[in-house]
Amino acid sequence: MKFFIDTANVEDIKKAYKIGVLSGVTTNPSLVAKEGVKFEDRIEEILKLVPEVESVSAEVTPNAITAEEMIAEANELIKINGGDKNITIKVPMNIAGLETCRYLTKKGVKTNVTLVFTVNQALLAARAGATYVSPFLGRLDDISEDGVLLVAKIAELFRIHNLDAQIIAASVRHPDHVTRVAMAGAHIATVPYSVIEQLTKHPLTDQGLEKFAADWVKAPQ
Ligand code: E4P
């Protein structure tokens, strides 16, 4: 399973990129709004920052309701950074989003169908040609449903029917989510930097380091 970072914050992206674990970046309107910068400018900045990743998701804005409106926005987004091949257009899971997905797929543009909460939605997205589908497990857990089980079912479905779309486990809240979606067959987990940091931690690692440091001062220098 690969890691994408789920943020529009450049400092967090830089930190994750530096440790070599990053295969992509996902953003959404809420994450971009938090940054207080112009959407297109931030996407361009991110694309320039992480040239070696496979994908940087930029979502059509909530102003785009119809497929025509989504396609018009997508056609502007794909010009960013001189038509960067990594740009991935994120579209919502609805009829207009699927139509936009199909249009972009035919054009050879990568797509990420977002806000997926059922197996049927994932199947439709994959059939519309989505490069990535994003089930939001944390938000399902928030309403007492099983987000990891959804990821497992989608992974099984894609296996049975030889569907090429990659599953991005999204709305990941903690390290246990990461372990469980990796075991469930997600291709990618998109996580905030705080979760990447938590993944490096274990109390015995800290204790081990403290012991090495304590022993080292006793060694002849
Ligand atoms: C994924 O692409 C989304 O940006 C994200 O994972 C949403 O997570 P949230 O439920 O924490 O907002």
GROMACS .gro file of N, CA and C in nm, residues 71-216:
model
  438
   71ILE      N    1  -1.664   2.001  -1.601
   71ILE     CA    2  -1.570   1.983  -1.713
   71ILE      C    3  -1.497   2.115  -1.742
   72ALA      N    4  -1.571   2.226  -1.736
   72ALA     CA    5  -1.509   2.357  -1.762
   72ALA      C    6  -1.400   2.383  -1.657
   73GLU      N    7  -1.430   2.356  -1.530
   73GLU     CA    8  -1.328   2.377  -1.425
   73GLU      C    9  -1.210   2.282  -1.445
   74ALA      N   10  -1.241   2.156  -1.475
   74ALA     CA   11  -1.134   2.057  -1.493
   74ALA      C   12  -1.042   2.097  -1.608
   75ASN      N   13  -1.101   2.151  -1.714
   75ASN     CA   14  -1.019   2.190  -1.830
   75ASN      C   15  -0.923   2.305  -1.797
   76GLU      N   16  -0.958   2.385  -1.697
   76GLU     CA   17  -0.865   2.490  -1.650
   76GLU      C   18  -0.760   2.429  -1.558
   77LEU      N   19  -0.806   2.340  -1.469
   77LEU     CA   20  -0.713   2.279  -1.372
   77LEU      C   21  -0.601   2.200  -1.442
   78ILE      N   22  -0.635   2.133  -1.551
   78ILE     CA   23  -0.532   2.049  -1.616
   78ILE      C   24  -0.424   2.132  -1.688
   79LYS      N   25  -0.447   2.265  -1.696
   79LYS     CA   26  -0.344   2.351  -1.758
   79LYS      C   27  -0.239   2.396  -1.657
   80ILE      N   28  -0.269   2.375  -1.528
   80ILE     CA   29  -0.179   2.425  -1.423
   80ILE      C   30  -0.040   2.362  -1.436
   81ASN      N   31   0.061   2.446  -1.411
   81ASN     CA   32   0.201   2.402  -1.418
   81ASN      C   33   0.232   2.341  -1.556
   82GLY      N   34   0.185   2.409  -1.660
   82GLY     CA   35   0.215   2.367  -1.798
   82GLY      C   36   0.154   2.233  -1.834
   83GLY      N   37   0.038   2.202  -1.777
   83GLY     CA   38  -0.028   2.075  -1.810
   83GLY      C   39   0.042   1.957  -1.742
   84ASP      N   40   0.070   1.974  -1.615
   84ASP     CA   41   0.143   1.872  -1.536
   84ASP      C   42   0.073   1.736  -1.543
   85LYS      N   43   0.149   1.631  -1.575
   85LYS     CA   44   0.090   1.497  -1.591
   85LYS      C   45   0.039   1.439  -1.458
   86ASN      N   46   0.087   1.494  -1.347
   86ASN     CA   47   0.045   1.441  -1.216
   86ASN      C   48  -0.091   1.492  -1.170
   87ILE      N   49  -0.140   1.596  -1.235
   87ILE     CA   50  -0.266   1.652  -1.185
   87ILE      C   51  -0.378   1.549  -1.203
   88THR      N   52  -0.452   1.532  -1.097
   88THR     CA   53  -0.562   1.434  -1.094
   88THR      C   54  -0.687   1.512  -1.057
   89ILE      N   55  -0.790   1.501  -1.138
   89ILE     CA   56  -0.910   1.579  -1.112
   89ILE      C   57  -1.003   1.497  -1.022
   90LYS      N   58  -1.032   1.560  -0.909
   90LYS     CA   59  -1.119   1.493  -0.811
   90LYS      C   60  -1.261   1.540  -0.838
   91VAL      N   61  -1.351   1.444  -0.853
   91VAL     CA   62  -1.492   1.478  -0.879
   91VAL      C   63  -1.579   1.408  -0.776
   92PRO      N   64  -1.693   1.470  -0.743
   92PRO     CA   65  -1.780   1.405  -0.644
   92PRO      C   66  -1.851   1.283  -0.701
   93MET      N   67  -1.888   1.193  -0.613
   93MET     CA   68  -1.962   1.074  -0.654
   93MET      C   69  -2.108   1.111  -0.675
   94ASN      N   70  -2.139   1.155  -0.795
   94ASN     CA   71  -2.279   1.176  -0.835
   94ASN      C   72  -2.284   1.168  -0.988
   95ILE      N   73  -2.402   1.185  -1.044
   95ILE     CA   74  -2.417   1.168  -1.190
   95ILE      C   75  -2.324   1.263  -1.266
   96ALA      N   76  -2.323   1.390  -1.226
   96ALA     CA   77  -2.240   1.489  -1.296
   96ALA      C   78  -2.091   1.453  -1.280
   97GLY      N   79  -2.055   1.405  -1.160
   97GLY     CA   80  -1.916   1.367  -1.135
   97GLY      C   81  -1.875   1.249  -1.223
   98LEU      N   82  -1.964   1.153  -1.239
   98LEU     CA   83  -1.932   1.036  -1.323
   98LEU      C   84  -1.918   1.077  -1.469
   99GLU      N   85  -2.007   1.166  -1.513
   99GLU     CA   86  -1.998   1.212  -1.654
   99GLU      C   87  -1.865   1.285  -1.676
  100THR      N   88  -1.826   1.364  -1.577
  100THR     CA   89  -1.698   1.437  -1.587
  100THR      C   90  -1.582   1.337  -1.586
  101CYS      N   91  -1.594   1.235  -1.504
  101CYS     CA   92  -1.491   1.132  -1.494
  101CYS      C   93  -1.473   1.063  -1.630
  102ARG      N   94  -1.582   1.027  -1.691
  102ARG     CA   95  -1.576   0.959  -1.821
  102ARG      C   96  -1.509   1.049  -1.926
  103TYR      N   97  -1.550   1.177  -1.927
  103TYR     CA   98  -1.493   1.274  -2.021
  103TYR      C   99  -1.341   1.284  -2.003
  104LEU      N  100  -1.299   1.297  -1.876
  104LEU     CA  101  -1.156   1.316  -1.849
  104LEU      C  102  -1.077   1.189  -1.879
  105THR      N  103  -1.136   1.074  -1.849
  105THR     CA  104  -1.069   0.946  -1.877
  105THR      C  105  -1.041   0.933  -2.026
  106LYS      N  106  -1.142   0.968  -2.108
  106LYS     CA  107  -1.124   0.961  -2.253
  106LYS      C  108  -1.015   1.056  -2.301
  107LYS      N  109  -0.996   1.164  -2.225
  107LYS     CA  110  -0.896   1.264  -2.260
  107LYS      C  111  -0.757   1.225  -2.206
  108GLY      N  112  -0.752   1.116  -2.131
  108GLY     CA  113  -0.623   1.071  -2.075
  108GLY      C  114  -0.583   1.143  -1.947
  109VAL      N  115  -0.683   1.204  -1.880
  109VAL     CA  116  -0.655   1.275  -1.755
  109VAL      C  117  -0.690   1.184  -1.637
  110LYS      N  118  -0.603   1.185  -1.535
  110LYS     CA  119  -0.630   1.102  -1.416
  110LYS      C  120  -0.745   1.160  -1.334
  111THR      N  121  -0.824   1.070  -1.276
  111THR     CA  122  -0.941   1.114  -1.198
  111THR      C  123  -0.947   1.043  -1.064
  112ASN      N  124  -1.011   1.111  -0.970
  112ASN     CA  125  -1.029   1.055  -0.835
  112ASN      C  126  -1.175   1.081  -0.798
  113VAL      N  127  -1.254   0.975  -0.789
  113VAL     CA  128  -1.395   0.993  -0.752
  113VAL      C  129  -1.404   0.988  -0.600
  114THR      N  130  -1.453   1.099  -0.544
  114THR     CA  131  -1.447   1.117  -0.400
  114THR      C  132  -1.585   1.107  -0.336
  115LEU      N  133  -1.586   1.101  -0.202
  115LEU     CA  134  -1.710   1.088  -0.126
  115LEU      C  135  -1.782   0.958  -0.158
  116VAL      N  136  -1.705   0.850  -0.159
  116VAL     CA  137  -1.761   0.717  -0.185
  116VAL      C  138  -1.793   0.650  -0.050
  117PHE      N  139  -1.917   0.606  -0.036
  117PHE     CA  140  -1.961   0.546   0.090
  117PHE      C  141  -2.026   0.409   0.073
  118THR      N  142  -2.038   0.362  -0.053
  118THR     CA  143  -2.095   0.228  -0.074
  118THR      C  144  -2.015   0.153  -0.181
  119VAL      N  145  -2.032   0.021  -0.181
  119VAL     CA  146  -1.967  -0.062  -0.283
  119VAL      C  147  -2.022  -0.027  -0.422
  120ASN      N  148  -2.151  -0.002  -0.431
  120ASN     CA  149  -2.210   0.032  -0.561
  120ASN      C  150  -2.153   0.161  -0.618
  121GLN      N  151  -2.130   0.258  -0.531
  121GLN     CA  152  -2.071   0.384  -0.579
  121GLN      C  153  -1.930   0.357  -0.632
  122ALA      N  154  -1.855   0.273  -0.563
  122ALA     CA  155  -1.719   0.241  -0.608
  122ALA      C  156  -1.722   0.169  -0.743
  123LEU      N  157  -1.818   0.077  -0.758
  123LEU     CA  158  -1.831   0.003  -0.884
  123LEU      C  159  -1.862   0.098  -0.999
  124LEU      N  160  -1.954   0.190  -0.978
  124LEU     CA  161  -1.989   0.287  -1.082
  124LEU      C  162  -1.868   0.373  -1.119
  125ALA      N  163  -1.797   0.420  -1.017
  125ALA     CA  164  -1.680   0.505  -1.043
  125ALA      C  165  -1.576   0.429  -1.126
  126ALA      N  166  -1.553   0.303  -1.089
  126ALA     CA  167  -1.454   0.223  -1.162
  126ALA      C  168  -1.499   0.203  -1.307
  127ARG      N  169  -1.627   0.178  -1.325
  127ARG     CA  170  -1.679   0.158  -1.461
  127ARG      C  171  -1.676   0.286  -1.544
  128ALA      N  172  -1.685   0.401  -1.477
  128ALA     CA  173  -1.676   0.530  -1.550
  128ALA      C  174  -1.530   0.562  -1.584
  129GLY      N  175  -1.438   0.477  -1.541
  129GLY     CA  176  -1.298   0.493  -1.580
  129GLY      C  177  -1.211   0.561  -1.477
  130ALA      N  178  -1.261   0.576  -1.354
  130ALA     CA  179  -1.182   0.646  -1.253
  130ALA      C  180  -1.044   0.581  -1.233
  131THR      N  181  -0.943   0.665  -1.221
  131THR     CA  182  -0.809   0.614  -1.187
  131THR      C  183  -0.809   0.572  -1.041
  132TYR      N  184  -0.873   0.655  -0.958
  132TYR     CA  185  -0.879   0.630  -0.813
  132TYR      C  186  -1.023   0.644  -0.764
  133VAL      N  187  -1.060   0.564  -0.666
  133VAL     CA  188  -1.187   0.586  -0.596
  133VAL      C  189  -1.155   0.604  -0.448
  134SER      N  190  -1.224   0.698  -0.386
  134SER     CA  191  -1.191   0.732  -0.246
  134SER      C  192  -1.305   0.705  -0.149
  135PRO      N  193  -1.307   0.585  -0.090
  135PRO     CA  194  -1.402   0.561   0.020
  135PRO      C  195  -1.354   0.634   0.146
  136PHE      N  196  -1.448   0.702   0.214
  136PHE     CA  197  -1.416   0.783   0.333
  136PHE      C  198  -1.445   0.701   0.458
  137LEU      N  199  -1.347   0.627   0.507
  137LEU     CA  200  -1.379   0.537   0.618
  137LEU      C  201  -1.406   0.606   0.750
  138GLY      N  202  -1.331   0.712   0.781
  138GLY     CA  203  -1.351   0.779   0.909
  138GLY      C  204  -1.491   0.835   0.925
  139ARG      N  205  -1.543   0.890   0.815
  139ARG     CA  206  -1.677   0.949   0.826
  139ARG      C  207  -1.784   0.841   0.844
  140LEU      N  208  -1.757   0.719   0.791
  140LEU     CA  209  -1.850   0.608   0.816
  140LEU      C  210  -1.841   0.564   0.962
  141ASP      N  211  -1.718   0.555   1.012
  141ASP     CA  212  -1.701   0.520   1.154
  141ASP      C  213  -1.773   0.621   1.243
  142ASP      N  214  -1.768   0.749   1.202
  142ASP     CA  215  -1.833   0.855   1.280
  142ASP      C  216  -1.983   0.831   1.298
  143ILE      N  217  -2.043   0.762   1.199
  143ILE     CA  218  -2.188   0.735   1.213
  143ILE      C  219  -2.213   0.588   1.250
  144SER      N  220  -2.113   0.530   1.317
  144SER     CA  221  -2.122   0.393   1.368
  144SER      C  222  -2.136   0.287   1.261
  145GLU      N  223  -2.081   0.316   1.140
  145GLU     CA  224  -2.071   0.210   1.038
  145GLU      C  225  -1.925   0.168   1.030
  146ASP      N  226  -1.898   0.060   0.954
  146ASP     CA  227  -1.763   0.006   0.952
  146ASP      C  228  -1.691   0.047   0.823
  147GLY      N  229  -1.609   0.152   0.834
  147GLY     CA  230  -1.538   0.205   0.718
  147GLY      C  231  -1.438   0.107   0.660
  148VAL      N  232  -1.366   0.035   0.746
  148VAL     CA  233  -1.265  -0.059   0.696
  148VAL      C  234  -1.333  -0.173   0.620
  149LEU      N  235  -1.449  -0.217   0.669
  149LEU     CA  236  -1.522  -0.324   0.600
  149LEU      C  237  -1.560  -0.279   0.458
  150LEU      N  238  -1.597  -0.153   0.444
  150LEU     CA  239  -1.630  -0.102   0.310
  150LEU      C  240  -1.508  -0.113   0.218
  151VAL      N  241  -1.392  -0.072   0.269
  151VAL     CA  242  -1.268  -0.080   0.188
  151VAL      C  243  -1.242  -0.225   0.149
  152ALA      N  244  -1.258  -0.317   0.244
  152ALA     CA  245  -1.234  -0.460   0.216
  152ALA      C  246  -1.329  -0.511   0.107
  153LYS      N  247  -1.455  -0.470   0.116
  153LYS     CA  248  -1.553  -0.517   0.015
  153LYS      C  249  -1.520  -0.461  -0.123
  154ILE      N  250  -1.482  -0.334  -0.129
  154ILE     CA  251  -1.447  -0.274  -0.259
  154ILE      C  252  -1.324  -0.344  -0.318
  155ALA      N  253  -1.226  -0.373  -0.231
  155ALA     CA  254  -1.104  -0.440  -0.279
  155ALA      C  255  -1.138  -0.577  -0.338
  156GLU      N  256  -1.226  -0.649  -0.269
  156GLU     CA  257  -1.267  -0.782  -0.316
  156GLU      C  258  -1.342  -0.771  -0.450
  157LEU      N  259  -1.431  -0.674  -0.456
  157LEU     CA  260  -1.508  -0.653  -0.579
  157LEU      C  261  -1.417  -0.622  -0.698
  158PHE      N  262  -1.320  -0.533  -0.675
  158PHE     CA  263  -1.229  -0.496  -0.785
  158PHE      C  264  -1.146  -0.617  -0.828
  159ARG      N  265  -1.110  -0.701  -0.729
  159ARG     CA  266  -1.034  -0.823  -0.762
  159ARG      C  267  -1.119  -0.918  -0.846
  160ILE      N  268  -1.242  -0.944  -0.802
  160ILE     CA  269  -1.330  -1.041  -0.871
  160ILE      C  270  -1.353  -0.997  -1.015
  161HIS      N  271  -1.373  -0.868  -1.035
  161HIS     CA  272  -1.412  -0.819  -1.168
  161HIS      C  273  -1.296  -0.756  -1.246
  162ASN      N  274  -1.175  -0.776  -1.196
  162ASN     CA  275  -1.056  -0.721  -1.264
  162ASN      C  276  -1.069  -0.574  -1.298
  163LEU      N  277  -1.112  -0.495  -1.201
  163LEU     CA  278  -1.125  -0.351  -1.225
  163LEU      C  279  -0.993  -0.282  -1.190
  164ASP      N  280  -0.952  -0.191  -1.277
  164ASP     CA  281  -0.819  -0.129  -1.262
  164ASP      C  282  -0.812  -0.015  -1.162
  165ALA      N  283  -0.927   0.042  -1.125
  165ALA     CA  284  -0.925   0.160  -1.038
  165ALA      C  285  -0.851   0.127  -0.908
  166GLN      N  286  -0.774   0.224  -0.861
  166GLN     CA  287  -0.704   0.204  -0.733
  166GLN      C  288  -0.787   0.264  -0.620
  167ILE      N  289  -0.788   0.191  -0.509
  167ILE     CA  290  -0.864   0.238  -0.392
  167ILE      C  291  -0.776   0.328  -0.306
  168ILE      N  292  -0.823   0.451  -0.287
  168ILE     CA  293  -0.757   0.540  -0.191
  168ILE      C  294  -0.842   0.539  -0.064
  169ALA      N  295  -0.792   0.476   0.041
  169ALA     CA  296  -0.864   0.481   0.169
  169ALA      C  297  -0.848   0.624   0.222
  170ALA      N  298  -0.961   0.694   0.234
  170ALA     CA  299  -0.957   0.836   0.273
  170ALA      C  300  -1.028   0.854   0.406
  171SER      N  301  -1.015   0.977   0.460
  171SER     CA  302  -1.074   1.007   0.591
  171SER      C  303  -1.016   0.910   0.696
  172VAL      N  304  -0.885   0.898   0.687
  172VAL     CA  305  -0.811   0.809   0.779
  172VAL      C  306  -0.777   0.889   0.904
  173ARG      N  307  -0.809   0.834   1.020
  173ARG     CA  308  -0.797   0.914   1.142
  173ARG      C  309  -0.683   0.873   1.235
  174HIS      N  310  -0.637   0.746   1.223
  174HIS     CA  311  -0.536   0.701   1.320
  174HIS      C  312  -0.459   0.580   1.263
  175PRO      N  313  -0.346   0.544   1.328
  175PRO     CA  314  -0.263   0.434   1.277
  175PRO      C  315  -0.336   0.302   1.260
  176ASP      N  316  -0.431   0.271   1.348
  176ASP     CA  317  -0.501   0.143   1.333
  176ASP      C  318  -0.580   0.139   1.202
  177HIS      N  319  -0.636   0.253   1.162
  177HIS     CA  320  -0.702   0.259   1.031
  177HIS      C  321  -0.603   0.219   0.921
  178VAL      N  322  -0.480   0.271   0.932
  178VAL     CA  323  -0.379   0.247   0.828
  178VAL      C  324  -0.349   0.097   0.817
  179THR      N  325  -0.322   0.034   0.931
  179THR     CA  326  -0.293  -0.110   0.932
  179THR      C  327  -0.409  -0.187   0.870
  180ARG      N  328  -0.530  -0.153   0.914
  180ARG     CA  329  -0.645  -0.233   0.873
  180ARG      C  330  -0.680  -0.214   0.726
  181VAL      N  331  -0.664  -0.092   0.673
  181VAL     CA  332  -0.694  -0.077   0.529
  181VAL      C  333  -0.585  -0.139   0.442
  182ALA      N  334  -0.462  -0.140   0.494
  182ALA     CA  335  -0.354  -0.207   0.419
  182ALA      C  336  -0.384  -0.357   0.410
  183MET      N  337  -0.426  -0.416   0.523
  183MET     CA  338  -0.460  -0.559   0.525
  183MET      C  339  -0.587  -0.586   0.443
  184ALA      N  340  -0.674  -0.487   0.432
  184ALA     CA  341  -0.800  -0.506   0.360
  184ALA      C  342  -0.782  -0.492   0.209
  185GLY      N  343  -0.665  -0.449   0.166
  185GLY     CA  344  -0.639  -0.444   0.021
  185GLY      C  345  -0.647  -0.306  -0.043
  186ALA      N  346  -0.648  -0.199   0.038
  186ALA     CA  347  -0.644  -0.065  -0.022
  186ALA      C  348  -0.509  -0.049  -0.094
  187HIS      N  349  -0.511   0.017  -0.210
  187HIS     CA  350  -0.385   0.040  -0.282
  187HIS      C  351  -0.308   0.156  -0.220
  188ILE      N  352  -0.385   0.249  -0.164
  188ILE     CA  353  -0.329   0.375  -0.113
  188ILE      C  354  -0.406   0.413   0.013
  189ALA      N  355  -0.337   0.476   0.109
  189ALA     CA  356  -0.408   0.544   0.218
  189ALA      C  357  -0.368   0.690   0.209
  190THR      N  358  -0.466   0.779   0.208
  190THR     CA  359  -0.430   0.921   0.214
  190THR      C  360  -0.451   0.969   0.356
  191VAL      N  361  -0.344   1.024   0.413
  191VAL     CA  362  -0.344   1.051   0.558
  191VAL      C  363  -0.288   1.190   0.587
  192PRO      N  364  -0.336   1.253   0.695
  192PRO     CA  365  -0.274   1.379   0.735
  192PRO      C  366  -0.133   1.354   0.787
  193TYR      N  367  -0.050   1.461   0.790
  193TYR     CA  368   0.088   1.443   0.838
  193TYR      C  369   0.091   1.390   0.981
  194SER      N  370  -0.006   1.432   1.064
  194SER     CA  371  -0.007   1.388   1.204
  194SER      C  372  -0.014   1.235   1.212
  195VAL      N  373  -0.085   1.173   1.120
  195VAL     CA  374  -0.094   1.026   1.122
  195VAL      C  375   0.039   0.963   1.076
  196ILE      N  376   0.103   1.024   0.976
  196ILE     CA  377   0.234   0.971   0.933
  196ILE      C  378   0.330   0.973   1.052
  197GLU      N  379   0.328   1.084   1.125
  197GLU     CA  380   0.415   1.098   1.242
  197GLU      C  381   0.383   0.990   1.346
  198GLN      N  382   0.254   0.971   1.372
  198GLN     CA  383   0.213   0.869   1.471
  198GLN      C  384   0.259   0.729   1.430
  199LEU      N  385   0.261   0.705   1.297
  199LEU     CA  386   0.300   0.571   1.250
  199LEU      C  387   0.445   0.537   1.285
  200THR      N  388   0.527   0.639   1.306
  200THR     CA  389   0.669   0.614   1.337
  200THR      C  390   0.688   0.579   1.485
  201LYS      N  391   0.585   0.599   1.566
  201LYS     CA  392   0.603   0.594   1.711
  201LYS      C  393   0.572   0.458   1.775
  202HIS      N  394   0.651   0.425   1.878
  202HIS     CA  395   0.617   0.316   1.970
  202HIS      C  396   0.689   0.345   2.101
  203PRO      N  397   0.624   0.326   2.215
  203PRO     CA  398   0.690   0.355   2.342
  203PRO      C  399   0.821   0.278   2.359
  204LEU      N  400   0.828   0.153   2.307
  204LEU     CA  401   0.952   0.076   2.323
  204LEU      C  402   1.064   0.133   2.236
  205THR      N  403   1.028   0.197   2.123
  205THR     CA  404   1.131   0.265   2.043
  205THR      C  405   1.191   0.378   2.124
  206ASP      N  406   1.104   0.458   2.188
  206ASP     CA  407   1.153   0.570   2.272
  206ASP      C  408   1.236   0.518   2.388
  207GLN      N  409   1.185   0.415   2.455
  207GLN     CA  410   1.260   0.358   2.569
  207GLN      C  411   1.395   0.303   2.524
  208GLY      N  412   1.396   0.238   2.409
  208GLY     CA  413   1.520   0.181   2.354
  208GLY      C  414   1.622   0.291   2.327
  209LEU      N  415   1.574   0.403   2.270
  209LEU     CA  416   1.665   0.515   2.242
  209LEU      C  417   1.721   0.573   2.370
  210GLU      N  418   1.633   0.586   2.471
  210GLU     CA  419   1.679   0.639   2.600
  210GLU      C  420   1.786   0.549   2.662
  211LYS      N  421   1.766   0.417   2.650
  211LYS     CA  422   1.863   0.322   2.708
  211LYS      C  423   1.996   0.330   2.634
  212PHE      N  424   1.989   0.336   2.501
  212PHE     CA  425   2.114   0.349   2.424
  212PHE      C  426   2.190   0.475   2.467
  213ALA      N  427   2.116   0.585   2.483
  213ALA     CA  428   2.180   0.712   2.521
  213ALA      C  429   2.243   0.700   2.659
  214ALA      N  430   2.169   0.637   2.755
  214ALA     CA  431   2.220   0.623   2.891
  214ALA      C  432   2.345   0.534   2.892
  215ASP      N  433   2.343   0.424   2.815
  215ASP     CA  434   2.458   0.333   2.811
  215ASP      C  435   2.578   0.398   2.742
  216TRP      N  436   2.548   0.478   2.640
  216TRP     CA  437   2.656   0.535   2.557
  216TRP      C  438   2.747   0.627   2.636
   0.00000   0.00000   0.00000
